[in-house]
PDB file of C-alpha atoms and ligand atoms in Angstrom:
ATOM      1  CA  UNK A   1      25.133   5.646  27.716  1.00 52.00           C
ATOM      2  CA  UNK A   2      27.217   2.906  26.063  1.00 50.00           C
ATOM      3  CA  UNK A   3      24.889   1.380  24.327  1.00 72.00           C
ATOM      4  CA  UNK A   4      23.857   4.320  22.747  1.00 82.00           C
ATOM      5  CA  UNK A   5      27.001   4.604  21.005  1.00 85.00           C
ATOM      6  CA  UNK A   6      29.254   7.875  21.203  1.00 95.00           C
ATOM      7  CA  UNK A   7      29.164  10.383  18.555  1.00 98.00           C
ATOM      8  CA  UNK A   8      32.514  11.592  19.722  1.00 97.00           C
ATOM      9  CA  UNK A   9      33.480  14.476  17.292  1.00 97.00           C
ATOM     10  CA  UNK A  10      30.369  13.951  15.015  1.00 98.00           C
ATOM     11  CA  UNK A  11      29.296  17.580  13.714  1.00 98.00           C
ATOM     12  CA  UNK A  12      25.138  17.346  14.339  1.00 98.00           C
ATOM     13  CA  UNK A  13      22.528  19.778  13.378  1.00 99.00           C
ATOM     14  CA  UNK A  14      19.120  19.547  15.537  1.00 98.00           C
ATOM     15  CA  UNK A  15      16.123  22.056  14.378  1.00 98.00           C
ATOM     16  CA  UNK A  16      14.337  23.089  16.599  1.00 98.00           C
ATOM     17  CA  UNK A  17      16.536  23.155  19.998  1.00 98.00           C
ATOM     18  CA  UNK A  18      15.185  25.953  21.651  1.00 97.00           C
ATOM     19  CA  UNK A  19      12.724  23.234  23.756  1.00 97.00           C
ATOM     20  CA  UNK A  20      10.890  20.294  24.023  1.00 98.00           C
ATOM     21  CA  UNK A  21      12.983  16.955  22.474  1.00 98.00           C
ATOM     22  CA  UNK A  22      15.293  19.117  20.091  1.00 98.00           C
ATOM     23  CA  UNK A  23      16.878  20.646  23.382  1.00 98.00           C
ATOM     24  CA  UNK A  24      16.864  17.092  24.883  1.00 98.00           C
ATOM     25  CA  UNK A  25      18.549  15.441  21.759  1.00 98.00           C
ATOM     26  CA  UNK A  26      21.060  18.389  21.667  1.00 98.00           C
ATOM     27  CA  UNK A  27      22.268  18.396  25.294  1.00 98.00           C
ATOM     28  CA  UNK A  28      22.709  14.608  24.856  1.00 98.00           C
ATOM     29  CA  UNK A  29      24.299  14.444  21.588  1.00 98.00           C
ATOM     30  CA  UNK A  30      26.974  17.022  23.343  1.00 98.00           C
ATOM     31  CA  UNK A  31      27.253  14.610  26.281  1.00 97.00           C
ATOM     32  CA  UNK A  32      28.147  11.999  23.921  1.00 98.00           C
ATOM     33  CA  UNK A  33      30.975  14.152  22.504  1.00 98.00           C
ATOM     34  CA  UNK A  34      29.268  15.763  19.337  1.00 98.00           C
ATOM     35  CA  UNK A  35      30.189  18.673  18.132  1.00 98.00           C
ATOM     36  CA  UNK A  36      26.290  20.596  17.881  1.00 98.00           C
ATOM     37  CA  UNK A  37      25.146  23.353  15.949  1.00 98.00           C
ATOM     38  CA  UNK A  38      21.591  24.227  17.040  1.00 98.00           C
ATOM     39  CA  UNK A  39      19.105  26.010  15.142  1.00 98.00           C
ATOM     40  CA  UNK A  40      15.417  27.948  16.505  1.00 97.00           C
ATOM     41  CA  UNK A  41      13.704  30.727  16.233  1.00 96.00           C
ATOM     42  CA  UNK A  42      14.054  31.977  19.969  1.00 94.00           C
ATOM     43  CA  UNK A  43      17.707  33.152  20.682  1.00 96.00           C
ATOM     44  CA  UNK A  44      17.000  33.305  24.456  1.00 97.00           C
ATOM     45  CA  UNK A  45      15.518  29.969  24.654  1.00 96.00           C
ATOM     46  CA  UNK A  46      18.731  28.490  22.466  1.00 98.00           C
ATOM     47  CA  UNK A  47      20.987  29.868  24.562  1.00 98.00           C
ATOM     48  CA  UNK A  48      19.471  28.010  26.903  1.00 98.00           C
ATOM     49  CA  UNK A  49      19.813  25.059  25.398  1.00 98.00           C
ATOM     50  CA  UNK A  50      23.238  25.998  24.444  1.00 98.00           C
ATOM     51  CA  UNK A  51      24.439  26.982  27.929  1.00 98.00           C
ATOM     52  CA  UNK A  52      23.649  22.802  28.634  1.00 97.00           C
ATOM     53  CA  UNK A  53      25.229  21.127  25.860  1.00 98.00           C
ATOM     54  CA  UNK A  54      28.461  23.690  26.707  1.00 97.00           C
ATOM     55  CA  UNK A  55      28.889  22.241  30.453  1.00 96.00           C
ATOM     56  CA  UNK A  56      29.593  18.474  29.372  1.00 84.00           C
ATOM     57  CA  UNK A  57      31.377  18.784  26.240  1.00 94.00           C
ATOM     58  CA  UNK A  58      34.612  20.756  24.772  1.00 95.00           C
ATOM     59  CA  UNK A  59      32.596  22.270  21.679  1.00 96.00           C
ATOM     60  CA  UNK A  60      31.006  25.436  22.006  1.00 96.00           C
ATOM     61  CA  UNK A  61      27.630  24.935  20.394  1.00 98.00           C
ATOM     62  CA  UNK A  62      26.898  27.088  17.066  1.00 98.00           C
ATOM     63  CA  UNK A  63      23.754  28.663  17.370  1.00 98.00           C
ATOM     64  CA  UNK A  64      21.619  29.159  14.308  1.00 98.00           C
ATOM     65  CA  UNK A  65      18.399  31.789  14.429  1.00 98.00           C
ATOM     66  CA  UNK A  66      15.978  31.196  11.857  1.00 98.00           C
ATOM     67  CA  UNK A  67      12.262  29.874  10.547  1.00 98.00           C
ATOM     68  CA  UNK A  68      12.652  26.927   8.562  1.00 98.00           C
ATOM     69  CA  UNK A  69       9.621  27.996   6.571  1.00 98.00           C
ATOM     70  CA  UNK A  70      10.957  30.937   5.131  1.00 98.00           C
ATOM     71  CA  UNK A  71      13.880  29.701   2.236  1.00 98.00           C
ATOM     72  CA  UNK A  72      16.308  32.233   2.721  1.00 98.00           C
ATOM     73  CA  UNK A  73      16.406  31.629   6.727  1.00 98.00           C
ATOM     74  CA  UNK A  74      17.093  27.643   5.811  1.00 98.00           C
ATOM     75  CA  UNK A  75      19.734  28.264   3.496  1.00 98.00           C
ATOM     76  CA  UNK A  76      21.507  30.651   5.272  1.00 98.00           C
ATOM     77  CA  UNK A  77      21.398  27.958   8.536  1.00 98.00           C
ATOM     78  CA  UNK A  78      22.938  25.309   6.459  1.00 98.00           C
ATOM     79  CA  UNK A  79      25.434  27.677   5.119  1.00 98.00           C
ATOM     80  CA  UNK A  80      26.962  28.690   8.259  1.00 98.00           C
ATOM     81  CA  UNK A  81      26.575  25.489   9.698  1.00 98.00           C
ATOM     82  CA  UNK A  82      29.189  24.371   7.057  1.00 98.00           C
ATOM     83  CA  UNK A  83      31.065  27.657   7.639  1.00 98.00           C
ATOM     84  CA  UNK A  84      31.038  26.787  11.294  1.00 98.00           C
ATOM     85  CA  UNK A  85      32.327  23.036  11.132  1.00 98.00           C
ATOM     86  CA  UNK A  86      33.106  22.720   7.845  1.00 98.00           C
ATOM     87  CA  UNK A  87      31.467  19.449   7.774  1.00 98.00           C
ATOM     88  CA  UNK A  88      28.138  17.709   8.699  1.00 99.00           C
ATOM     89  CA  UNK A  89      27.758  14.517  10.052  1.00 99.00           C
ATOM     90  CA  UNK A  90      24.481  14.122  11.127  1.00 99.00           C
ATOM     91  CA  UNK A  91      21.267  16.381  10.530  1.00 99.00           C
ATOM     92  CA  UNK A  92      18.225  15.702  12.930  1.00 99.00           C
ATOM     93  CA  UNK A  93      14.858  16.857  11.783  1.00 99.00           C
ATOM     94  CA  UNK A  94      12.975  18.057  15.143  1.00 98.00           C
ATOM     95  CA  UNK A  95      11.539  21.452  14.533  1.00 98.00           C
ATOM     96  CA  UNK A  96       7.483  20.872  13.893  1.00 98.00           C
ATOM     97  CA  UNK A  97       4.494  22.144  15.361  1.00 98.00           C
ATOM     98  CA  UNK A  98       0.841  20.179  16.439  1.00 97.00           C
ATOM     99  CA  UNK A  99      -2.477  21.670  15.908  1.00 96.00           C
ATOM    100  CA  UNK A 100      -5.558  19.816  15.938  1.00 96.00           C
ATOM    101  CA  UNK A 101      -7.918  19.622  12.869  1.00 97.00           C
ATOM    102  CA  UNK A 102     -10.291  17.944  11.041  1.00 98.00           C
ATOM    103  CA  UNK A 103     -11.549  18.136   7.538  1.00 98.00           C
ATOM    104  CA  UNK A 104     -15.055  20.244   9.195  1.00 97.00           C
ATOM    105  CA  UNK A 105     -13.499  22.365  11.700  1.00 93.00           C
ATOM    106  CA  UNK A 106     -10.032  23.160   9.355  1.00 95.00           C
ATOM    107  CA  UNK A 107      -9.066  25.697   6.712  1.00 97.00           C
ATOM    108  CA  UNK A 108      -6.653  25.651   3.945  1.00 98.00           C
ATOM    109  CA  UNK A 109      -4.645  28.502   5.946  1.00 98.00           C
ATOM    110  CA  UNK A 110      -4.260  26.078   9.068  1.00 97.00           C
ATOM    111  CA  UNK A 111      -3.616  23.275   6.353  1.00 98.00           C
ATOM    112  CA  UNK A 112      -0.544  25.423   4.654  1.00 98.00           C
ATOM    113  CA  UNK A 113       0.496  26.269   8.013  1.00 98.00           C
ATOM    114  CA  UNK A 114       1.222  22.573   9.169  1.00 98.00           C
ATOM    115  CA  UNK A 115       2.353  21.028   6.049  1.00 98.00           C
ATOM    116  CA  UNK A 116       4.768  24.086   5.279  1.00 98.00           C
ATOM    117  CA  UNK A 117       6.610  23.237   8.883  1.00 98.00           C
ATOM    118  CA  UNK A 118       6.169  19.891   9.426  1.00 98.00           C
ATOM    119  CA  UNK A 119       6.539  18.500   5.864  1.00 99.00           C
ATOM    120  CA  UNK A 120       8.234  21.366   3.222  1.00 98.00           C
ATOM    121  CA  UNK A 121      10.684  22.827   5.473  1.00 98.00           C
ATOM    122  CA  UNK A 122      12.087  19.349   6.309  1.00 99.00           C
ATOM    123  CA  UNK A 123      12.139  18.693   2.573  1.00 99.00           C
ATOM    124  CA  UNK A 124      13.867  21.689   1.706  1.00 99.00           C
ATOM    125  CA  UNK A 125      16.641  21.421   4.690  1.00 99.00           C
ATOM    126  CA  UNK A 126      17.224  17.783   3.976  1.00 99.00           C
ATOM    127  CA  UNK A 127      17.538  18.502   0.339  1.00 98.00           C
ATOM    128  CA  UNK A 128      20.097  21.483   1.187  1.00 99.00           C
ATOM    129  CA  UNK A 129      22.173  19.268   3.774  1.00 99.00           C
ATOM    130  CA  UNK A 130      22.155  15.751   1.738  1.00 99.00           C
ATOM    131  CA  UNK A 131      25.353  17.118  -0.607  1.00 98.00           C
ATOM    132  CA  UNK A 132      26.917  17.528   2.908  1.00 98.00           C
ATOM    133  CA  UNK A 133      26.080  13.923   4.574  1.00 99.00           C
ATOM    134  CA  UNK A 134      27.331  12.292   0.840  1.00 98.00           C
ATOM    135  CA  UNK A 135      30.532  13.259   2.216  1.00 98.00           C
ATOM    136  CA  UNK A 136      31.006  12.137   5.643  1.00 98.00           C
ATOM    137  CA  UNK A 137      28.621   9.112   4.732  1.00 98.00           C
ATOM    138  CA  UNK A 138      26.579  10.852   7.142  1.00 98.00           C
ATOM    139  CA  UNK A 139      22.843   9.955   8.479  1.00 99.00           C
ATOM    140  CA  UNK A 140      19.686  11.911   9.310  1.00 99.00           C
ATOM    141  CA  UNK A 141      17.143  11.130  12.049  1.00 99.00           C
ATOM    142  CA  UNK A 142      13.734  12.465  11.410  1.00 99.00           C
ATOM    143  CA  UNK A 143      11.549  13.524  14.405  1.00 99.00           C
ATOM    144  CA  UNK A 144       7.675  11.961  13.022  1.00 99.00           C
ATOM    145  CA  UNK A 145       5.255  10.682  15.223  1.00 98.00           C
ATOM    146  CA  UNK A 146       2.680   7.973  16.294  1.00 98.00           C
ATOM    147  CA  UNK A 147       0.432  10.178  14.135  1.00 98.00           C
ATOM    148  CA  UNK A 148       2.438   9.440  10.270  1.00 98.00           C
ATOM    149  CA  UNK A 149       1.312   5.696  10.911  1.00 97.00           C
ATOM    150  CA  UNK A 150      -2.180   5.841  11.828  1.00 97.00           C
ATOM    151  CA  UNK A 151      -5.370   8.058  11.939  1.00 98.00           C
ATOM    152  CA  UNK A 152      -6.057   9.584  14.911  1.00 97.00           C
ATOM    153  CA  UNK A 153      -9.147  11.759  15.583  1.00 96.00           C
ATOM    154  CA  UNK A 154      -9.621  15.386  14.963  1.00 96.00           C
ATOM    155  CA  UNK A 155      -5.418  15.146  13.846  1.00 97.00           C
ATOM    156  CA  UNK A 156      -6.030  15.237  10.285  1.00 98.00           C
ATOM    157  CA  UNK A 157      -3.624  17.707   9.205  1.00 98.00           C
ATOM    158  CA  UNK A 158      -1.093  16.418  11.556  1.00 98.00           C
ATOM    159  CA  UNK A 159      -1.533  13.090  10.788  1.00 98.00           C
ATOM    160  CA  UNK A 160      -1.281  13.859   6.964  1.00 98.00           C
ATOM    161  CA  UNK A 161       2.036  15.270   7.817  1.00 99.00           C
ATOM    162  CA  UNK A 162       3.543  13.076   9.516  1.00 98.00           C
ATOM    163  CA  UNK A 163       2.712   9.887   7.186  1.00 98.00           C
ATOM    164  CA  UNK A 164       4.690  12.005   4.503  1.00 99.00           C
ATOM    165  CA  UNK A 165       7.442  12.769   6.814  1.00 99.00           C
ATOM    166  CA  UNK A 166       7.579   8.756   6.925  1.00 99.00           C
ATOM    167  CA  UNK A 167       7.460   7.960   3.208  1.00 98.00           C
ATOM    168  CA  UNK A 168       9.870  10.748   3.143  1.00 99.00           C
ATOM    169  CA  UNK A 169      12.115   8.952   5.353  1.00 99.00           C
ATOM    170  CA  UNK A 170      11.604   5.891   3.781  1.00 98.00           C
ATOM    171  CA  UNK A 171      11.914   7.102  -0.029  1.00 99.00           C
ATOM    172  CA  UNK A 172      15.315   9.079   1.408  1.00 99.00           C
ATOM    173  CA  UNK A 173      16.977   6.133   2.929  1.00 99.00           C
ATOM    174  CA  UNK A 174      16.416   3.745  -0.016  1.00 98.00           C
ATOM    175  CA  UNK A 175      17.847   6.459  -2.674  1.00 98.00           C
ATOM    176  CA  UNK A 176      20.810   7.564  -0.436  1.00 99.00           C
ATOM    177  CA  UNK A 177      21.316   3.970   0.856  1.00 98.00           C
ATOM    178  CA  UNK A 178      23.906   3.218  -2.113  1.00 98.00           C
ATOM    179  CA  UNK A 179      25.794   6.127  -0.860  1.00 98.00           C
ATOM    180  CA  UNK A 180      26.056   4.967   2.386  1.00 98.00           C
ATOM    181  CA  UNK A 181      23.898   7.836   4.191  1.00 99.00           C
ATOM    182  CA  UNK A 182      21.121   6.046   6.164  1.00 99.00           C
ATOM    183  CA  UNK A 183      18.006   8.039   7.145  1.00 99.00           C
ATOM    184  CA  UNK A 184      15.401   6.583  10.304  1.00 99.00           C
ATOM    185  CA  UNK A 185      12.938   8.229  11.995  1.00 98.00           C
ATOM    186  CA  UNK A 186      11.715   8.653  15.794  1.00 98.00           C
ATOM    187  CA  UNK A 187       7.734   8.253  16.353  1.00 98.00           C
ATOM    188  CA  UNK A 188       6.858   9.011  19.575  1.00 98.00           C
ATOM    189  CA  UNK A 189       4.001   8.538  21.697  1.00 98.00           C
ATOM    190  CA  UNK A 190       2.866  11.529  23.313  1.00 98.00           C
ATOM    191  CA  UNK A 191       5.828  13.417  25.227  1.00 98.00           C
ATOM    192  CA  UNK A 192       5.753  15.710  28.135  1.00 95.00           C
ATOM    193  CA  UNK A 193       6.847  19.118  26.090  1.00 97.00           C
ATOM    194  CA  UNK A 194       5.178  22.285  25.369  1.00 94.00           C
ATOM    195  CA  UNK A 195       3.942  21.420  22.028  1.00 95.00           C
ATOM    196  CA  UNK A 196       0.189  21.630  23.075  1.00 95.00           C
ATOM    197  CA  UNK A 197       0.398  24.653  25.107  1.00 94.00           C
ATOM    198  CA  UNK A 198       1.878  26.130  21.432  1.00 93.00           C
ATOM    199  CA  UNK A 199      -1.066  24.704  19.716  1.00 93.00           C
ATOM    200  CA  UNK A 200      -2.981  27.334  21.894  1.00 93.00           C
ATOM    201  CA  UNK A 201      -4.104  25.174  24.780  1.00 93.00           C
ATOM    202  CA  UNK A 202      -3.872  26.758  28.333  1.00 94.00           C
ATOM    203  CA  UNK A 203      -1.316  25.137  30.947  1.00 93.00           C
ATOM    204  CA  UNK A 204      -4.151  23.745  32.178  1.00 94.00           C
ATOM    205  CA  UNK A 205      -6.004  21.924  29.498  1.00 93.00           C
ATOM    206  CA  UNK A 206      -2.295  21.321  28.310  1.00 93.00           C
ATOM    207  CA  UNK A 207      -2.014  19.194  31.819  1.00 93.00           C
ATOM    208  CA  UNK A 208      -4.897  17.255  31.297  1.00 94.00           C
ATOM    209  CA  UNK A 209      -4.513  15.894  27.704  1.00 93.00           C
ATOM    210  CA  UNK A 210      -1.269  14.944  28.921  1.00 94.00           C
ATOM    211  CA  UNK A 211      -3.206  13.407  32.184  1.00 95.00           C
ATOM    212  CA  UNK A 212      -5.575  11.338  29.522  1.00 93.00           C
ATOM    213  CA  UNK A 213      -3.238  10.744  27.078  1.00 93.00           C
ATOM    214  CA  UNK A 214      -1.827   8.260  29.814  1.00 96.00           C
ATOM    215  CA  UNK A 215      -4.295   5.693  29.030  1.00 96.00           C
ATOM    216  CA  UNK A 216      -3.120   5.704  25.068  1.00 96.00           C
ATOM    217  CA  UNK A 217      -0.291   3.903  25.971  1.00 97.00           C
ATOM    218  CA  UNK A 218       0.061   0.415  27.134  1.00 98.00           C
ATOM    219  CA  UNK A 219       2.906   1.613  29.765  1.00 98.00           C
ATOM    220  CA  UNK A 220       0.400   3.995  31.433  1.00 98.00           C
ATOM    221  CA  UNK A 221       1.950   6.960  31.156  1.00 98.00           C
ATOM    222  CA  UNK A 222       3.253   9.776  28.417  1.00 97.00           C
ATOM    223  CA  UNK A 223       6.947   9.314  27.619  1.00 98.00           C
ATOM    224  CA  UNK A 224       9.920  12.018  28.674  1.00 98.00           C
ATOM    225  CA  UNK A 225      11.988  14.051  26.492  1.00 98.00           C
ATOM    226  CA  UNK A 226      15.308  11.832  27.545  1.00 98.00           C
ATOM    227  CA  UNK A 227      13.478   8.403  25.917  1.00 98.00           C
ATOM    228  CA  UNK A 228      13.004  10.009  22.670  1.00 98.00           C
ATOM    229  CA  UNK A 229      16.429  11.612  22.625  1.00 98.00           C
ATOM    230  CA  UNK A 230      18.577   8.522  23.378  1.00 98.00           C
ATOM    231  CA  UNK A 231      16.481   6.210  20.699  1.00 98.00           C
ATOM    232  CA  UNK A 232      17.272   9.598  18.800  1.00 98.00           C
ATOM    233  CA  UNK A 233      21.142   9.211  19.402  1.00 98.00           C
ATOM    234  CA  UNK A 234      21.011   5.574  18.937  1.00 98.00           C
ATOM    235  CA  UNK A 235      19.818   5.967  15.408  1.00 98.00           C
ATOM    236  CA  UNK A 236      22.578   8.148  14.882  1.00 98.00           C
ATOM    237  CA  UNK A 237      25.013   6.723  16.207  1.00 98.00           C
ATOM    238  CA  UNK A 238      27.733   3.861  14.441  1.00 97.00           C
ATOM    239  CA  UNK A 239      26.110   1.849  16.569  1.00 97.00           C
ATOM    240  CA  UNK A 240      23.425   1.587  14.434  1.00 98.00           C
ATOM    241  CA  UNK A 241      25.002   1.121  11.513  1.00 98.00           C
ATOM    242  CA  UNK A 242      22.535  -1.297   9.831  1.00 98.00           C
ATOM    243  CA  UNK A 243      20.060   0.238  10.807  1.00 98.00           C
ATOM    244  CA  UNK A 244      18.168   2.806   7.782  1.00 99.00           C
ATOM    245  CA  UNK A 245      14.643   3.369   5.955  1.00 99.00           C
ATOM    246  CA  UNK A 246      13.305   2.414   9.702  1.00 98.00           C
ATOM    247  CA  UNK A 247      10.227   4.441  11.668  1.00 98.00           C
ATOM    248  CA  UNK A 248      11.134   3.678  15.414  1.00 98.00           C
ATOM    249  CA  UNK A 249       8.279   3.974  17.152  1.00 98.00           C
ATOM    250  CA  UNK A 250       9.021   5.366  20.988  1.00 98.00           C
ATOM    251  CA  UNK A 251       5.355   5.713  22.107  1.00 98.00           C
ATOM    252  CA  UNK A 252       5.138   2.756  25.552  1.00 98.00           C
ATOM    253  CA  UNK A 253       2.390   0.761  23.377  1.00 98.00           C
ATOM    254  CA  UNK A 254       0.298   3.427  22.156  1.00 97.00           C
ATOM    255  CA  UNK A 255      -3.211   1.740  20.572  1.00 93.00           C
TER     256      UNK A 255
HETATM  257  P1  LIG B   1       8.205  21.927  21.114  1.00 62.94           P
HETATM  258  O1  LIG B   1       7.085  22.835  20.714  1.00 62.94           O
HETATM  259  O2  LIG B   1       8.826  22.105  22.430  1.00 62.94           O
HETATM  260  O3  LIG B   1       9.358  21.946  20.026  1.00 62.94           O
HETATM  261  C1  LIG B   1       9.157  22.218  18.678  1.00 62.94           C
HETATM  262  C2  LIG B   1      10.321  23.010  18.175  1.00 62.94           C
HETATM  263  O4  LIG B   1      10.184  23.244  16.777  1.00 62.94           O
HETATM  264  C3  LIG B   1      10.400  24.358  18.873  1.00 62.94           C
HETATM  265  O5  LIG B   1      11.741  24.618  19.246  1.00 62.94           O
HETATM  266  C4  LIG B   1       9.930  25.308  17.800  1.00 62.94           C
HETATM  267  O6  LIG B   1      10.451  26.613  17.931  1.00 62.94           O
HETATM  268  C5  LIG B   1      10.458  24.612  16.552  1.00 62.94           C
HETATM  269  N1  LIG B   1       9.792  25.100  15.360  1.00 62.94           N
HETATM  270  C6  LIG B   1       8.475  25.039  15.067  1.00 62.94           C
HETATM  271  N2  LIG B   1       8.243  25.669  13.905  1.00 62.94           N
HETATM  272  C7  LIG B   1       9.454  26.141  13.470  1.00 62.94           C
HETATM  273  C8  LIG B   1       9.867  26.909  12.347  1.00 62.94           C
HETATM  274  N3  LIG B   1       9.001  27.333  11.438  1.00 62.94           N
HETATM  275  N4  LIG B   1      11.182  27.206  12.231  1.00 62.94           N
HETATM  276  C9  LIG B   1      12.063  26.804  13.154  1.00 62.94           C
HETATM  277  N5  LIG B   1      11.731  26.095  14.236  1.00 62.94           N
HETATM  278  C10 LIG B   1      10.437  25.777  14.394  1.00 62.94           C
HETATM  279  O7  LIG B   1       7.601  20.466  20.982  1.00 62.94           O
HETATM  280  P2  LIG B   1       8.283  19.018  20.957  1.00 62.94           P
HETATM  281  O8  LIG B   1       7.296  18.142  21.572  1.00 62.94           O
HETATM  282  O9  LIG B   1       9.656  19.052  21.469  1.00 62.94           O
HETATM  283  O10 LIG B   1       8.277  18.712  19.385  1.00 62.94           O
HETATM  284  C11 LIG B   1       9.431  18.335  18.649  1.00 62.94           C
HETATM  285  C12 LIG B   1       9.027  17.395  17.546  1.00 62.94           C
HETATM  286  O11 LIG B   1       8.483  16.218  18.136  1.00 62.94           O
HETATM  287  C13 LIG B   1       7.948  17.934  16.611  1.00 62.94           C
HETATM  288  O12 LIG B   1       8.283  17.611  15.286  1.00 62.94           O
HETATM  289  C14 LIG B   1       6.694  17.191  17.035  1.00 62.94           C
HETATM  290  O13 LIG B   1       5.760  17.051  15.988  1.00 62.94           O
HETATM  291  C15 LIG B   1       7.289  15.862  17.461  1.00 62.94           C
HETATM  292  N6  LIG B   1       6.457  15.082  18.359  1.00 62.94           N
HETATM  293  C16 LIG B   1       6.107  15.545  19.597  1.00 62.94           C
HETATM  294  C17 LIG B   1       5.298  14.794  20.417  1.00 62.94           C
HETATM  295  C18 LIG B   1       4.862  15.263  21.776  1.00 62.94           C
HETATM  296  O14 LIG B   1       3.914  14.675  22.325  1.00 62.94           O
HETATM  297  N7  LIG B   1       5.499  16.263  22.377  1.00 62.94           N
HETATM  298  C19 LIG B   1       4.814  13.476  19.987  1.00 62.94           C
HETATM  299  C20 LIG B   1       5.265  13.068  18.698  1.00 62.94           C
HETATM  300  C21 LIG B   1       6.060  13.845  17.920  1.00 62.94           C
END
């Protein structure tokens, strides 16, 4: 883990850390001596995830409820987050949802739904925590996907939001880069998570997308949670200090 670079003492808010890589990325961050505040919309889950990032670290998580896509539930998240720590250090986009769509088969509804999570929630968050990060000359990792940099079938809408997640990061980074806050993103490959069994698929049809999706990527296999949270922690880290306006892409090859 020293190469990642330690985030001893860092204050870090991950959305979405009730599962998936936001739990992953928050357990780790602790590890590496962060000080976390967590935010999802299932307490039980977080607590979960809390009850982890508590047994290696001597910060008691902060644990956030909330939907990102309703205002007042984002505001009040990054207001006790500041009441919490008093500071931010690091903010790490996660929370985002998949569904499949294309421009026959989709509605405006399904359109709304994915670009209000994936896209205006991350806006409005980032917007809300950047007057926070201007003063710890902080950084923010953004959790995109293969999907923002190329078109993938029957993905529109996901696809869509993605690419503006990535302008987003790379707009971000060049405006805050005179300020010293640098802001990268993550874009995985597929990952072994629950994120199609959300986007309605049963466990089994869940298993074997993930069983196909193998032959997307030139390594043969879908990636794990752990390789997209220490590229995640990297980026965040001092360790990558030059590092900013970047899309990393953590996806074994995918073509
Ligand atoms: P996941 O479904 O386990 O995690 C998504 C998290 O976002 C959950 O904790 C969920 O509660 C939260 N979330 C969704 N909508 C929210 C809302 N309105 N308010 C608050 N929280 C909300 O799935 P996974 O895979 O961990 O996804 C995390 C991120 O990784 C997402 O942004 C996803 O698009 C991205 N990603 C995932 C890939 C995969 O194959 N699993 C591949 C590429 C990117």
């Amino acid at each position: 883990m020293a190469c990642i670079g330690r985030l001893d003492d860092k204050v870090a808010l991950v959305t979405g850390a009730s599962s998936g890589i936001g739990a992953g990325t928050a357990i780790l961050f602790s590890q590496l001596g962060a000080r976390v505040i967590i935010t999802g919309r299932n307490e039980e889950n977080l607590k979960k995830t809390a009850e982890q990032c508590s047994q290696d670290s001597k910060y008691k998580p902060v644990l956030l409820i909330g939907d990102l896509t309703k205002e007042e539930d984002t505001q009040r998240i990054v207001d006790e987050a500041i009441a919490a720590a008093g500071r931010l250090d690091i903010l790490v986009n996660n929370a985002g949802i998949y569904y499949p769509s294309s421009i026959e088969t989709s509605s405006l509804e399904r359109f709304d739904k994915i670009i209000n999570t994936n896209v205006r929630s991350v806006y409005h968050i980032t917007m809300l925590c950047v007057p926070h990060l201007l003063k710890t000359k902080g950084n923010i990792v953004n959790v995109s996907s293969v999907a923002g940099q190329r078109a993938l079938p029957n993905n529109l809408i996901y696809c869509m939001s993605k690419g503006a997640l990535d302008q987003l990061t790379r707009c971000v980074a060049l405006d805050l880069a005179p300020k010293q806050v640098r802001v990268n993103s993550v874009n995985p490959g597929l990952i072994d998570t629950n994120i199609l069994r959300r986007a309605g698929m049963s466990e089994e049809e869940s298993a074997k997308s993930m069983e196909q999706g193998k032959e997307l990527h030139a390594l043969g296999r879908v990636g794990e949670v752990s390789e997209v949270a220490s590229t995640i922690a990297f980026l965040a880290s001092d360790n990558a200090s030059f590092i900013t306006g970047n899309t990393v892409a953590v996806d074994g090859c995918f073509r």
